[in-house]
XYZ file of C-alpha atoms in Angstrom:
255
model
C -26.203 -68.648 9.385
C -25.643 -65.377 7.738
C -27.403 -63.222 9.993
C -27.218 -63.283 13.896
C -29.465 -61.598 16.389
C -28.147 -61.210 20.112
C -30.025 -59.252 22.882
C -28.863 -57.871 26.177
C -30.021 -55.236 28.502
C -32.947 -54.194 26.088
C -30.560 -53.884 22.878
C -30.789 -56.215 19.960
C -27.801 -56.534 17.807
C -28.585 -57.851 14.166
C -25.203 -58.752 12.781
C -24.405 -59.549 9.098
C -22.000 -62.488 8.953
C -21.179 -63.417 5.351
C -17.635 -62.948 4.652
C -15.757 -61.416 3.111
C -18.099 -58.567 2.151
C -21.533 -59.355 3.554
C -22.865 -59.809 0.047
C -26.830 -59.749 0.414
C -27.767 -62.902 -1.329
C -31.273 -64.266 -1.261
C -30.814 -66.315 2.038
C -29.165 -63.324 3.775
C -32.210 -61.283 2.627
C -34.757 -63.567 4.096
C -32.649 -63.981 7.422
C -32.746 -60.149 7.712
C -36.495 -60.319 7.408
C -36.753 -62.882 9.996
C -34.229 -61.017 12.400
C -36.358 -57.907 11.903
C -39.718 -59.722 12.640
C -38.156 -61.152 15.791
C -36.768 -57.653 16.947
C -40.294 -56.218 16.418
C -41.937 -58.960 18.375
C -39.742 -59.407 21.425
C -40.552 -57.251 24.462
C -37.067 -57.592 25.754
C -35.686 -55.843 22.866
C -36.297 -52.199 23.082
C -33.656 -50.668 20.583
C -31.635 -52.325 17.658
C -28.312 -51.866 16.248
C -27.488 -53.045 12.495
C -23.849 -54.153 12.257
C -21.833 -55.495 9.511
C -18.653 -56.184 11.774
C -15.391 -54.320 11.940
C -14.321 -54.233 8.522
C -17.374 -53.827 6.161
C -21.143 -53.195 6.596
C -22.273 -54.639 3.539
C -20.926 -54.324 -0.192
C -24.235 -54.877 -1.998
C -26.074 -57.622 -3.622
C -24.642 -61.039 -4.566
C -23.837 -60.133 -8.102
C -23.061 -63.843 -9.277
C -26.484 -64.896 -7.803
C -28.087 -61.960 -9.779
C -26.633 -62.569 -13.044
C -28.227 -65.979 -13.353
C -31.537 -64.325 -12.959
C -33.933 -63.141 -15.840
C -36.932 -60.967 -15.820
C -39.078 -63.644 -14.673
C -37.049 -64.789 -11.809
C -36.506 -61.051 -10.551
C -40.204 -60.233 -11.241
C -40.954 -63.044 -8.438
C -38.179 -62.060 -6.362
C -38.223 -58.291 -6.216
C -41.248 -57.984 -4.012
C -39.392 -60.249 -1.212
C -36.350 -58.247 -1.705
C -38.170 -55.016 -0.807
C -40.216 -56.656 2.025
C -36.817 -57.837 3.800
C -35.517 -54.371 3.777
C -39.004 -52.727 4.657
C -39.080 -55.186 7.679
C -36.052 -53.543 9.187
C -37.410 -50.089 8.457
C -40.732 -50.965 10.235
C -39.149 -52.209 13.245
C -41.321 -50.151 15.746
C -38.331 -49.303 17.825
C -35.011 -47.183 17.408
C -32.679 -48.676 15.070
C -29.171 -47.458 14.414
C -26.938 -48.551 11.849
C -23.125 -48.967 12.765
C -21.241 -48.625 9.438
C -17.603 -49.428 8.806
C -16.132 -49.743 5.364
C -18.351 -50.286 2.449
C -22.046 -49.707 2.547
C -22.785 -50.113 -1.258
C -25.964 -51.049 -3.334
C -27.977 -52.979 -0.983
C -25.654 -52.244 1.825
C -26.458 -48.528 1.522
C -30.121 -49.369 1.198
C -30.055 -51.348 4.343
C -28.403 -48.352 6.157
C -31.216 -46.251 5.032
C -33.659 -48.324 6.692
C -32.086 -47.313 10.082
C -33.483 -44.228 12.000
C -29.781 -42.806 12.289
C -26.161 -43.901 10.936
C -23.265 -43.907 12.824
C -20.286 -44.312 10.683
C -16.573 -44.754 10.515
C -14.166 -42.090 8.999
C -13.291 -45.142 6.508
C -17.046 -45.468 5.457
C -17.835 -45.454 1.814
C -21.514 -45.252 0.807
C -22.857 -45.702 -2.639
C -25.647 -46.655 -4.924
C -23.482 -48.276 -7.832
C -26.420 -50.144 -9.756
C -26.396 -47.997 -12.695
C -22.888 -49.223 -13.491
C -24.441 -52.542 -13.922
C -27.304 -51.363 -16.111
C -29.624 -51.349 -13.193
C -31.303 -49.055 -10.581
C -31.483 -49.545 -6.831
C -34.321 -52.297 -6.157
C -34.428 -52.489 -2.437
C -35.785 -49.008 -1.612
C -32.834 -46.860 -2.784
C -34.639 -44.570 -5.063
C -37.089 -43.874 -2.326
C -35.393 -43.706 0.905
C -32.288 -42.000 -0.268
C -34.266 -39.047 -1.963
C -36.301 -38.803 1.222
C -33.296 -38.567 3.368
C -30.791 -36.285 1.409
C -33.386 -34.500 -1.218
C -33.960 -35.596 -4.762
C -31.178 -33.711 -6.484
C -28.390 -35.381 -4.265
C -30.158 -38.854 -4.598
C -30.099 -38.394 -8.353
C -26.385 -37.480 -8.319
C -25.594 -40.556 -6.591
C -27.908 -42.992 -8.371
C -27.250 -41.465 -11.755
C -23.294 -41.775 -11.317
C -23.066 -44.615 -9.175
C -20.136 -42.892 -7.373
C -19.041 -43.616 -3.981
C -19.439 -41.068 -1.153
C -16.745 -40.854 1.644
C -17.692 -40.143 5.422
C -17.167 -36.574 5.343
C -19.319 -35.994 2.438
C -22.060 -38.631 3.850
C -22.159 -36.312 7.020
C -22.452 -33.045 5.181
C -25.505 -34.273 2.971
C -27.256 -35.991 5.792
C -26.550 -39.710 4.847
C -24.466 -39.953 7.970
C -25.273 -38.603 11.245
C -22.113 -39.041 13.277
C -18.504 -39.881 12.205
C -16.217 -41.561 14.482
C -12.949 -43.613 14.386
C -13.655 -47.182 13.059
C -12.987 -48.828 16.525
C -15.719 -46.682 18.119
C -18.412 -47.328 15.743
C -20.033 -50.239 17.481
C -19.674 -48.884 20.646
C -21.116 -45.496 19.851
C -24.180 -47.227 18.187
C -24.812 -49.427 21.023
C -24.638 -46.621 23.534
C -27.228 -44.605 21.362
C -29.365 -47.812 21.541
C -28.792 -48.511 25.125
C -29.889 -44.925 26.098
C -33.234 -45.234 24.214
C -33.682 -48.823 25.478
C -34.354 -47.256 28.870
C -36.768 -44.772 27.562
C -40.585 -44.707 27.241
C -40.997 -47.756 24.610
C -44.589 -46.707 23.645
C -43.973 -43.102 23.244
C -40.617 -43.933 21.087
C -42.923 -46.281 18.973
C -45.352 -43.458 18.466
C -42.730 -41.026 17.553
C -41.135 -43.191 14.988
C -44.604 -44.056 13.559
C -45.783 -40.387 13.172
C -42.541 -39.144 11.551
C -42.395 -42.045 9.207
C -46.169 -41.896 8.348
C -45.674 -38.207 7.746
C -42.843 -38.729 5.228
C -44.734 -41.346 3.436
C -47.865 -39.368 3.007
C -48.729 -35.554 3.252
C -48.817 -32.962 5.983
C -52.590 -33.131 6.848
C -52.441 -37.106 7.134
C -49.108 -36.647 9.030
C -50.928 -34.226 11.643
C -54.021 -36.613 11.825
C -51.708 -39.470 12.824
C -49.784 -37.236 15.134
C -53.001 -36.269 16.933
C -54.173 -39.892 17.311
C -50.846 -41.100 18.741
C -50.470 -38.112 20.956
C -53.824 -38.701 22.391
C -53.574 -42.372 22.852
C -50.397 -41.989 24.880
C -52.363 -40.655 27.525
C -53.644 -44.060 28.261
C -50.373 -45.463 28.689
C -47.839 -46.173 31.746
C -45.276 -44.071 29.794
C -47.298 -41.038 30.083
C -48.053 -41.565 33.692
C -44.759 -42.392 34.776
C -43.001 -39.624 32.865
C -45.316 -36.875 34.052
C -45.342 -38.051 37.648
C -41.625 -38.138 37.687
C -41.517 -34.618 36.172
C -43.862 -33.181 38.915
C -42.305 -34.958 41.953
C -38.558 -35.020 40.718
C -38.123 -32.659 37.868
C -37.315 -33.261 34.224
C -35.455 -36.261 32.842
C -35.389 -38.667 35.812
C -38.080 -40.775 34.997
C -37.699 -44.648 35.151
C -39.567 -46.249 32.312
C -38.003 -49.883 32.784
């Protein structure tokens, strides 16, 4: 198995395990999709950590495997490749990427599927596909430009250059930079905090934000209205408002 899923106390950890560099071959892509589907379906998983291990997040696709593919092969495979990453992006729960070492090519694209990225000060991000005569094919041209803006995305994709942790933080590709031995703990703590929160409200917030980014303002506002009103039929809303009235803010137990 090149992808493992472990869950405890409301937090699911999707761990890449394909030494030495966690190259994302076809089997690993498919395993990622299965792990994402399980995280989405399991009620005991309320937040998710994406983790590549202590040394490297993921250094990209398996180039040797890709080199043997022609146009017809990739025309058939490209949809499944994107679906694997989209399955991670659409987990309807908070997702944090814990990034140490390299997050290049498909590794960067996988990190982009998370809601936030907590990275080590030794992290290196990049979309080097152009150096192979290619472009990103697992969502990089779309998710990176939405996250850091089109000009910065074009700079990174056109040049294929690597970005160190401090630059990643400055442009919004990283959200927090910590020492390498603190990355997993920080990411897990973030997920654990949200795992205790209002699951339906968090799900609605993620859906509203992501849908708005994929559509226009008017559509996003319509989605927000529907989700906002719908939460008034949930236990989350009842628990949160009752706790606020009786105990003050920030003390609700949504477990």
